[in-house]
Amino acid sequence: MYIVKRLFTMIVTLWIIATLTFIMMHFIPGDPFASDAKMLPDEILENMRAKYNLDKPLAEQYFLYLKDLAQFDLGPSIQSKTRDVNTLIAEGFGPSALLGLQSLVMALVLGIGLGVIAALNHNRMLDYISMFIAIIGISIPSFILAPLLIKYFGVEWGIFPVASWGTWQHTILPSFALALGPLAIIARFVRTSMLEVYNQNYIKTAEAKGLSTFSVAVNHGIRNALIPVISFIGPLFAAIITGTFVIEKIFAIPGIGKYFVDSIFNRDYPVILGTTIFYSIILIITLFIIDLAYRFVDPRIKLTSRGE
């Protein structure tokens, strides 16, 4: 019953996002064909607007869009004459997915590792070093970190390739630029949670039984400390996904984020709507999976709707 209600909620949420995006898109000043207005006859401009339903009343455009969306047809791109929005998303999904997943794994693995090291060495040198790294990660936005990584690791030192795409080496710098901020937040989350867990009686009992520090940390400390981290994975994933918009543009990565940024500058309405819906579907499904993950991390948590 819970899953059925969540699926219904997901559909309603997606409809609200599609509606709000459609409304806000039409509030953007300008016209997709403004640059062609002085070069083309009025008849051709009218035909072009008719092709994309821009000559119809706004309400009719909205219902036509919902009809196409229900059929998984995101429409033709205004700027790309040879590819529709479905094709653009299909082509850009691979690089974006690789970049996003690699950044997510990097943030989780390094963030949890730093947090555990800091907690096990509380008020020692390793704790201070870990938290110093976390402070740097929180303080420097990805769009500032990215040019610095390109300048030093790409141009001056030549360690990693930049401004191209094709091998795993091309993914390191953009993934790290995306992961550093979330990594720092996870490290602080895990450190705080581990310190709270280590004050519990069952931890002291495990230590009194003579279990090693490693055994206590792995079998008792980390698992309970990860529950707050799982709560953060949803916003973390959202931050990484939205961060790819700028990072893909800076590193010239042929992903969906690059198409999204270009579509805003070009007022390519179908691409704006299509990429927004696509990202929304990914985020909604991710949040649903995270809710299910609670049950596996802590069996005491039951998946029930409010009031059940």
mmCIF file of C-alpha atoms in Angstrom:
data_model
loop_
_atom_site.group_PDB
_atom_site.id
_atom_site.type_symbol
_atom_site.label_atom_id
_atom_site.label_comp_id
_atom_site.label_asym_id
_atom_site.label_seq_id
_atom_site.Cartn_x
_atom_site.Cartn_y
_atom_site.Cartn_z
ATOM 1 C CA MET A 1 0.000 0.000 0.000
ATOM 2 C CA TYR A 2 2.851 2.346 0.853
ATOM 3 C CA ILE A 3 4.553 1.769 -2.510
ATOM 4 C CA VAL A 4 1.293 2.395 -4.423
ATOM 5 C CA LYS A 5 0.762 5.687 -2.586
ATOM 6 C CA ARG A 6 4.357 6.724 -3.204
ATOM 7 C CA LEU A 7 4.040 5.961 -6.919
ATOM 8 C CA PHE A 8 0.911 8.125 -7.083
ATOM 9 C CA THR A 9 2.715 10.906 -5.208
ATOM 10 C CA MET A 10 5.651 10.642 -7.621
ATOM 11 C CA ILE A 11 3.356 11.052 -10.633
ATOM 12 C CA VAL A 12 1.616 14.081 -9.090
ATOM 13 C CA THR A 13 4.993 15.618 -8.185
ATOM 14 C CA LEU A 14 6.227 15.142 -11.734
ATOM 15 C CA TRP A 15 3.086 16.788 -13.116
ATOM 16 C CA ILE A 16 3.542 19.788 -10.791
ATOM 17 C CA ILE A 17 7.192 20.142 -11.857
ATOM 18 C CA ALA A 18 6.234 19.933 -15.534
ATOM 19 C CA THR A 19 3.516 22.546 -15.070
ATOM 20 C CA LEU A 20 5.697 24.987 -13.133
ATOM 21 C CA THR A 21 8.565 24.579 -15.603
ATOM 22 C CA PHE A 22 6.210 25.218 -18.529
ATOM 23 C CA ILE A 23 4.838 28.385 -16.884
ATOM 24 C CA MET A 24 8.242 29.774 -15.869
ATOM 25 C CA MET A 25 9.703 28.971 -19.281
ATOM 26 C CA HIS A 26 7.139 31.191 -20.972
ATOM 27 C CA PHE A 27 7.994 34.029 -18.591
ATOM 28 C CA ILE A 28 11.563 34.076 -19.934
ATOM 29 C CA PRO A 29 11.977 37.338 -21.877
ATOM 30 C CA GLY A 30 12.620 37.049 -25.582
ATOM 31 C CA ASP A 31 11.747 34.664 -28.371
ATOM 32 C CA PRO A 32 13.540 31.525 -29.600
ATOM 33 C CA PHE A 33 13.539 33.034 -33.090
ATOM 34 C CA ALA A 34 14.547 36.570 -32.089
ATOM 35 C CA SER A 35 17.979 36.208 -33.700
ATOM 36 C CA ASP A 36 16.362 35.188 -37.001
ATOM 37 C CA ALA A 37 13.684 37.879 -37.007
ATOM 38 C CA LYS A 38 15.738 40.381 -39.045
ATOM 39 C CA MET A 39 17.064 37.830 -41.532
ATOM 40 C CA LEU A 40 13.931 35.836 -42.395
ATOM 41 C CA PRO A 41 10.593 36.904 -43.888
ATOM 42 C CA ASP A 42 7.603 37.036 -41.563
ATOM 43 C CA GLU A 43 5.959 34.105 -43.358
ATOM 44 C CA ILE A 44 8.883 31.790 -42.610
ATOM 45 C CA LEU A 45 8.986 32.914 -38.975
ATOM 46 C CA GLU A 46 5.280 32.186 -38.636
ATOM 47 C CA ASN A 47 5.786 28.711 -40.109
ATOM 48 C CA MET A 48 8.632 28.048 -37.696
ATOM 49 C CA ARG A 49 6.543 29.123 -34.716
ATOM 50 C CA ALA A 50 3.695 26.943 -35.956
ATOM 51 C CA LYS A 51 6.025 23.916 -36.165
ATOM 52 C CA TYR A 52 6.727 24.217 -32.450
ATOM 53 C CA ASN A 53 3.119 25.149 -31.537
ATOM 54 C CA LEU A 54 4.258 28.600 -30.421
ATOM 55 C CA ASP A 55 1.509 30.230 -32.475
ATOM 56 C CA LYS A 56 -1.216 28.579 -30.387
ATOM 57 C CA PRO A 57 -2.744 29.910 -27.132
ATOM 58 C CA LEU A 58 -0.725 29.104 -24.029
ATOM 59 C CA ALA A 59 -3.375 26.734 -22.640
ATOM 60 C CA GLU A 60 -3.424 24.733 -25.865
ATOM 61 C CA GLN A 61 0.386 24.585 -25.892
ATOM 62 C CA TYR A 62 0.261 23.238 -22.343
ATOM 63 C CA PHE A 63 -2.189 20.433 -23.099
ATOM 64 C CA LEU A 64 -0.334 19.468 -26.275
ATOM 65 C CA TYR A 65 2.855 19.285 -24.224
ATOM 66 C CA LEU A 66 1.245 17.055 -21.580
ATOM 67 C CA LYS A 67 -0.126 14.811 -24.332
ATOM 68 C CA ASP A 68 3.321 14.387 -25.871
ATOM 69 C CA LEU A 69 4.880 13.906 -22.428
ATOM 70 C CA ALA A 70 2.445 11.084 -21.643
ATOM 71 C CA GLN A 71 3.692 9.398 -24.840
ATOM 72 C CA PHE A 72 7.358 9.959 -23.806
ATOM 73 C CA ASP A 73 7.781 12.346 -26.736
ATOM 74 C CA LEU A 74 9.743 15.421 -25.656
ATOM 75 C CA GLY A 75 9.468 17.064 -29.044
ATOM 76 C CA PRO A 76 11.967 18.532 -31.531
ATOM 77 C CA SER A 77 14.808 20.807 -30.504
ATOM 78 C CA ILE A 78 14.590 24.347 -31.840
ATOM 79 C CA GLN A 79 18.347 24.857 -32.134
ATOM 80 C CA SER A 80 19.325 21.384 -33.315
ATOM 81 C CA LYS A 81 17.827 20.831 -36.753
ATOM 82 C CA THR A 82 18.755 17.140 -36.988
ATOM 83 C CA ARG A 83 18.068 15.788 -33.469
ATOM 84 C CA ASP A 84 15.014 15.847 -31.249
ATOM 85 C CA VAL A 85 15.074 16.212 -27.460
ATOM 86 C CA ASN A 86 14.839 12.452 -26.877
ATOM 87 C CA THR A 87 17.942 11.958 -29.007
ATOM 88 C CA LEU A 88 19.865 14.738 -27.252
ATOM 89 C CA ILE A 89 19.073 13.236 -23.843
ATOM 90 C CA ALA A 90 19.988 9.731 -25.029
ATOM 91 C CA GLU A 91 23.339 11.001 -26.329
ATOM 92 C CA GLY A 92 24.132 13.087 -23.270
ATOM 93 C CA PHE A 93 22.939 10.636 -20.628
ATOM 94 C CA GLY A 94 26.065 8.436 -20.755
ATOM 95 C CA PRO A 95 28.632 11.143 -19.898
ATOM 96 C CA SER A 96 26.288 12.770 -17.352
ATOM 97 C CA ALA A 97 25.490 9.458 -15.646
ATOM 98 C CA LEU A 98 29.160 8.479 -15.493
ATOM 99 C CA LEU A 99 30.133 11.861 -14.092
ATOM 100 C CA GLY A 100 27.287 11.924 -11.555
ATOM 101 C CA LEU A 101 27.724 8.350 -10.311
ATOM 102 C CA GLN A 102 31.494 8.671 -10.087
ATOM 103 C CA SER A 103 31.143 11.904 -8.120
ATOM 104 C CA LEU A 104 28.561 10.309 -5.819
ATOM 105 C CA VAL A 105 30.762 7.269 -5.121
ATOM 106 C CA MET A 106 33.786 9.501 -4.602
ATOM 107 C CA ALA A 107 31.886 11.721 -2.155
ATOM 108 C CA LEU A 108 30.492 8.753 -0.193
ATOM 109 C CA VAL A 109 33.691 6.701 0.003
ATOM 110 C CA LEU A 110 36.066 9.560 0.793
ATOM 111 C CA GLY A 111 33.543 11.402 2.983
ATOM 112 C CA ILE A 112 32.721 8.352 5.113
ATOM 113 C CA GLY A 113 36.414 7.486 5.306
ATOM 114 C CA LEU A 114 37.408 10.971 6.474
ATOM 115 C CA GLY A 115 34.550 11.052 8.992
ATOM 116 C CA VAL A 116 35.456 7.696 10.496
ATOM 117 C CA ILE A 117 39.152 8.618 10.695
ATOM 118 C CA ALA A 118 38.262 11.909 12.381
ATOM 119 C CA ALA A 119 35.939 10.229 14.904
ATOM 120 C CA LEU A 120 38.390 7.447 15.803
ATOM 121 C CA ASN A 121 41.127 10.046 16.312
ATOM 122 C CA HIS A 122 39.000 12.625 18.098
ATOM 123 C CA ASN A 123 40.976 15.762 19.066
ATOM 124 C CA ARG A 124 44.134 14.347 17.487
ATOM 125 C CA MET A 125 46.117 15.400 14.449
ATOM 126 C CA LEU A 126 44.178 13.182 11.982
ATOM 127 C CA ASP A 127 40.915 14.655 13.274
ATOM 128 C CA TYR A 128 42.158 18.197 12.682
ATOM 129 C CA ILE A 129 43.461 17.342 9.194
ATOM 130 C CA SER A 130 40.190 15.659 8.188
ATOM 131 C CA MET A 131 38.075 18.561 9.381
ATOM 132 C CA PHE A 132 40.421 21.071 7.704
ATOM 133 C CA ILE A 133 39.821 19.270 4.400
ATOM 134 C CA ALA A 134 36.080 19.352 5.124
ATOM 135 C CA ILE A 135 36.147 23.101 5.759
ATOM 136 C CA ILE A 136 37.967 23.686 2.469
ATOM 137 C CA GLY A 137 35.439 21.537 0.631
ATOM 138 C CA ILE A 138 32.481 23.425 2.078
ATOM 139 C CA SER A 139 34.049 26.841 1.484
ATOM 140 C CA ILE A 140 35.011 26.483 -2.194
ATOM 141 C CA PRO A 141 32.116 26.187 -4.710
ATOM 142 C CA SER A 142 32.548 23.703 -7.545
ATOM 143 C CA PHE A 143 32.441 26.418 -10.231
ATOM 144 C CA ILE A 144 35.472 28.081 -8.576
ATOM 145 C CA LEU A 145 37.300 24.833 -7.864
ATOM 146 C CA ALA A 146 36.897 23.595 -11.454
ATOM 147 C CA PRO A 147 38.978 26.370 -13.149
ATOM 148 C CA LEU A 148 41.675 25.940 -10.482
ATOM 149 C CA LEU A 149 41.866 22.205 -11.172
ATOM 150 C CA ILE A 150 42.069 22.878 -14.913
ATOM 151 C CA LYS A 151 44.798 25.497 -14.465
ATOM 152 C CA TYR A 152 47.108 23.464 -12.246
ATOM 153 C CA PHE A 153 46.361 19.761 -12.795
ATOM 154 C CA GLY A 154 45.494 20.149 -16.469
ATOM 155 C CA VAL A 155 47.478 23.030 -17.982
ATOM 156 C CA GLU A 156 50.516 23.719 -15.807
ATOM 157 C CA TRP A 157 51.307 20.244 -14.438
ATOM 158 C CA GLY A 158 49.710 18.215 -17.243
ATOM 159 C CA ILE A 159 48.570 15.408 -14.923
ATOM 160 C CA PHE A 160 45.029 15.070 -16.313
ATOM 161 C CA PRO A 161 43.594 15.972 -19.747
ATOM 162 C CA VAL A 162 41.047 18.776 -19.944
ATOM 163 C CA ALA A 163 38.665 20.312 -22.511
ATOM 164 C CA SER A 164 37.968 16.909 -24.054
ATOM 165 C CA TRP A 165 36.176 13.652 -23.321
ATOM 166 C CA GLY A 166 36.803 9.993 -24.042
ATOM 167 C CA THR A 167 38.886 8.200 -21.384
ATOM 168 C CA TRP A 168 38.597 7.673 -17.628
ATOM 169 C CA GLN A 169 41.341 10.268 -17.085
ATOM 170 C CA HIS A 170 38.962 12.927 -18.436
ATOM 171 C CA THR A 171 36.487 12.144 -15.633
ATOM 172 C CA ILE A 172 38.802 12.645 -12.645
ATOM 173 C CA LEU A 173 38.922 16.448 -12.418
ATOM 174 C CA PRO A 174 35.210 17.143 -13.070
ATOM 175 C CA SER A 175 34.189 14.336 -10.706
ATOM 176 C CA PHE A 176 36.411 15.699 -7.948
ATOM 177 C CA ALA A 177 35.127 19.237 -8.535
ATOM 178 C CA LEU A 178 31.580 17.959 -8.056
ATOM 179 C CA ALA A 179 32.387 15.635 -5.152
ATOM 180 C CA LEU A 180 34.477 17.851 -2.869
ATOM 181 C CA GLY A 181 31.607 19.871 -1.389
ATOM 182 C CA PRO A 182 29.320 16.876 -0.667
ATOM 183 C CA LEU A 183 32.368 14.906 0.499
ATOM 184 C CA ALA A 184 33.105 17.544 3.126
ATOM 185 C CA ILE A 185 29.516 17.597 4.392
ATOM 186 C CA ILE A 186 29.398 13.786 4.616
ATOM 187 C CA ALA A 187 32.681 13.754 6.547
ATOM 188 C CA ARG A 188 31.251 16.134 9.150
ATOM 189 C CA PHE A 189 27.991 14.145 9.304
ATOM 190 C CA VAL A 190 29.813 10.854 9.864
ATOM 191 C CA ARG A 191 32.208 12.326 12.430
ATOM 192 C CA THR A 192 29.345 13.765 14.499
ATOM 193 C CA SER A 193 27.287 10.564 14.234
ATOM 194 C CA MET A 194 30.234 8.334 15.120
ATOM 195 C CA LEU A 195 31.017 10.402 18.206
ATOM 196 C CA GLU A 196 27.387 10.128 19.319
ATOM 197 C CA VAL A 197 27.316 6.380 18.662
ATOM 198 C CA TYR A 198 30.552 5.840 20.589
ATOM 199 C CA ASN A 199 28.911 7.304 23.690
ATOM 200 C CA GLN A 200 26.223 4.587 23.646
ATOM 201 C CA ASN A 201 26.302 1.767 26.187
ATOM 202 C CA TYR A 202 26.447 -1.032 23.610
ATOM 203 C CA ILE A 203 29.695 0.390 22.231
ATOM 204 C CA LYS A 204 31.215 0.448 25.698
ATOM 205 C CA THR A 205 30.018 -3.120 26.249
ATOM 206 C CA ALA A 206 31.645 -4.244 22.985
ATOM 207 C CA GLU A 207 34.902 -2.602 24.000
ATOM 208 C CA ALA A 208 34.704 -4.185 27.441
ATOM 209 C CA LYS A 209 34.443 -7.612 25.774
ATOM 210 C CA GLY A 210 37.861 -7.020 24.277
ATOM 211 C CA LEU A 211 36.816 -6.409 20.672
ATOM 212 C CA SER A 212 39.364 -4.528 18.570
ATOM 213 C CA THR A 213 38.839 -0.900 17.627
ATOM 214 C CA PHE A 214 38.409 -1.922 13.991
ATOM 215 C CA SER A 215 35.781 -4.561 14.859
ATOM 216 C CA VAL A 216 33.806 -2.157 17.044
ATOM 217 C CA ALA A 217 33.936 0.558 14.388
ATOM 218 C CA VAL A 218 32.839 -1.693 11.496
ATOM 219 C CA ASN A 219 30.288 -3.921 13.232
ATOM 220 C CA HIS A 220 28.732 -1.423 15.624
ATOM 221 C CA GLY A 221 29.774 2.152 14.940
ATOM 222 C CA ILE A 222 29.694 2.792 11.193
ATOM 223 C CA ARG A 223 26.371 1.087 10.431
ATOM 224 C CA ASN A 224 24.457 3.152 12.989
ATOM 225 C CA ALA A 225 26.326 6.308 12.038
ATOM 226 C CA LEU A 226 25.308 5.892 8.372
ATOM 227 C CA ILE A 227 21.573 6.463 8.979
ATOM 228 C CA PRO A 228 21.915 10.296 8.963
ATOM 229 C CA VAL A 229 24.143 9.975 5.878
ATOM 230 C CA ILE A 230 21.420 8.072 4.012
ATOM 231 C CA SER A 231 19.044 10.945 4.828
ATOM 232 C CA PHE A 232 21.517 13.261 3.153
ATOM 233 C CA ILE A 233 21.984 11.182 -0.008
ATOM 234 C CA GLY A 234 18.819 12.627 -1.575
ATOM 235 C CA PRO A 235 19.899 16.295 -1.288
ATOM 236 C CA LEU A 236 23.462 15.178 -2.064
ATOM 237 C CA PHE A 237 22.391 13.563 -5.321
ATOM 238 C CA ALA A 238 20.326 16.648 -6.191
ATOM 239 C CA ALA A 239 23.347 18.886 -5.532
ATOM 240 C CA ILE A 240 25.585 16.732 -7.734
ATOM 241 C CA ILE A 241 23.016 16.570 -10.542
ATOM 242 C CA THR A 242 22.473 20.331 -10.592
ATOM 243 C CA GLY A 243 26.212 20.885 -10.217
ATOM 244 C CA THR A 244 26.835 19.003 -13.452
ATOM 245 C CA PHE A 245 25.086 21.810 -15.363
ATOM 246 C CA VAL A 246 27.996 24.180 -14.783
ATOM 247 C CA ILE A 247 30.788 21.606 -14.524
ATOM 248 C CA GLU A 248 29.928 20.022 -17.869
ATOM 249 C CA LYS A 249 30.037 23.459 -19.462
ATOM 250 C CA ILE A 250 33.405 24.320 -17.872
ATOM 251 C CA PHE A 251 35.035 21.002 -18.818
ATOM 252 C CA ALA A 252 33.322 20.817 -22.243
ATOM 253 C CA ILE A 253 31.689 17.490 -21.390
ATOM 254 C CA PRO A 254 29.035 16.435 -23.937
ATOM 255 C CA GLY A 255 26.400 15.652 -21.308
ATOM 256 C CA ILE A 256 22.812 16.613 -20.611
ATOM 257 C CA GLY A 257 23.895 19.474 -18.352
ATOM 258 C CA LYS A 258 25.683 21.162 -21.248
ATOM 259 C CA TYR A 259 22.552 20.868 -23.412
ATOM 260 C CA PHE A 260 20.469 22.320 -20.559
ATOM 261 C CA VAL A 261 22.710 25.373 -20.125
ATOM 262 C CA ASP A 262 22.864 25.957 -23.879
ATOM 263 C CA SER A 263 19.079 25.631 -24.155
ATOM 264 C CA ILE A 264 18.555 28.414 -21.603
ATOM 265 C CA PHE A 265 20.814 30.811 -23.508
ATOM 266 C CA ASN A 266 19.167 29.846 -26.812
ATOM 267 C CA ARG A 267 15.619 29.773 -25.349
ATOM 268 C CA ASP A 268 15.203 26.264 -26.704
ATOM 269 C CA TYR A 269 11.899 25.572 -24.942
ATOM 270 C CA PRO A 270 11.587 21.836 -25.760
ATOM 271 C CA VAL A 271 15.121 21.115 -24.493
ATOM 272 C CA ILE A 272 14.541 23.143 -21.299
ATOM 273 C CA LEU A 273 11.346 21.229 -20.582
ATOM 274 C CA GLY A 274 12.734 17.857 -21.624
ATOM 275 C CA THR A 275 15.928 18.007 -19.587
ATOM 276 C CA THR A 276 14.093 19.375 -16.546
ATOM 277 C CA ILE A 277 11.566 16.531 -16.664
ATOM 278 C CA PHE A 278 14.306 13.961 -17.192
ATOM 279 C CA TYR A 279 16.337 15.190 -14.211
ATOM 280 C CA SER A 280 13.176 15.367 -12.100
ATOM 281 C CA ILE A 281 12.362 11.739 -12.859
ATOM 282 C CA ILE A 282 15.865 10.701 -11.809
ATOM 283 C CA LEU A 283 15.659 12.662 -8.537
ATOM 284 C CA ILE A 284 12.172 11.399 -7.680
ATOM 285 C CA ILE A 285 13.181 7.775 -8.267
ATOM 286 C CA THR A 286 16.375 8.301 -6.256
ATOM 287 C CA LEU A 287 14.452 9.645 -3.266
ATOM 288 C CA PHE A 288 12.120 6.653 -3.466
ATOM 289 C CA ILE A 289 15.061 4.232 -3.479
ATOM 290 C CA ILE A 290 16.584 6.046 -0.493
ATOM 291 C CA ASP A 291 13.364 5.561 1.465
ATOM 292 C CA LEU A 292 13.580 1.843 0.736
ATOM 293 C CA ALA A 293 17.253 1.833 1.758
ATOM 294 C CA TYR A 294 16.330 2.914 5.284
ATOM 295 C CA ARG A 295 14.730 -0.481 5.815
ATOM 296 C CA PHE A 296 17.889 -2.352 4.882
ATOM 297 C CA VAL A 297 20.216 -0.235 7.023
ATOM 298 C CA ASP A 298 17.967 -0.274 10.080
ATOM 299 C CA PRO A 299 15.306 -3.041 10.175
ATOM 300 C CA ARG A 300 13.538 -1.185 12.998
ATOM 301 C CA ILE A 301 12.372 1.434 10.479
ATOM 302 C CA LYS A 302 9.087 0.455 8.839
ATOM 303 C CA LEU A 303 7.871 1.869 5.549
ATOM 304 C CA THR A 304 4.342 3.035 6.339
ATOM 305 C CA SER A 305 2.289 5.948 5.206
ATOM 306 C CA ARG A 306 1.300 8.601 7.685
ATOM 307 C CA GLY A 307 -1.603 7.473 9.803
ATOM 308 C CA GLU A 308 -1.002 3.744 9.222
#
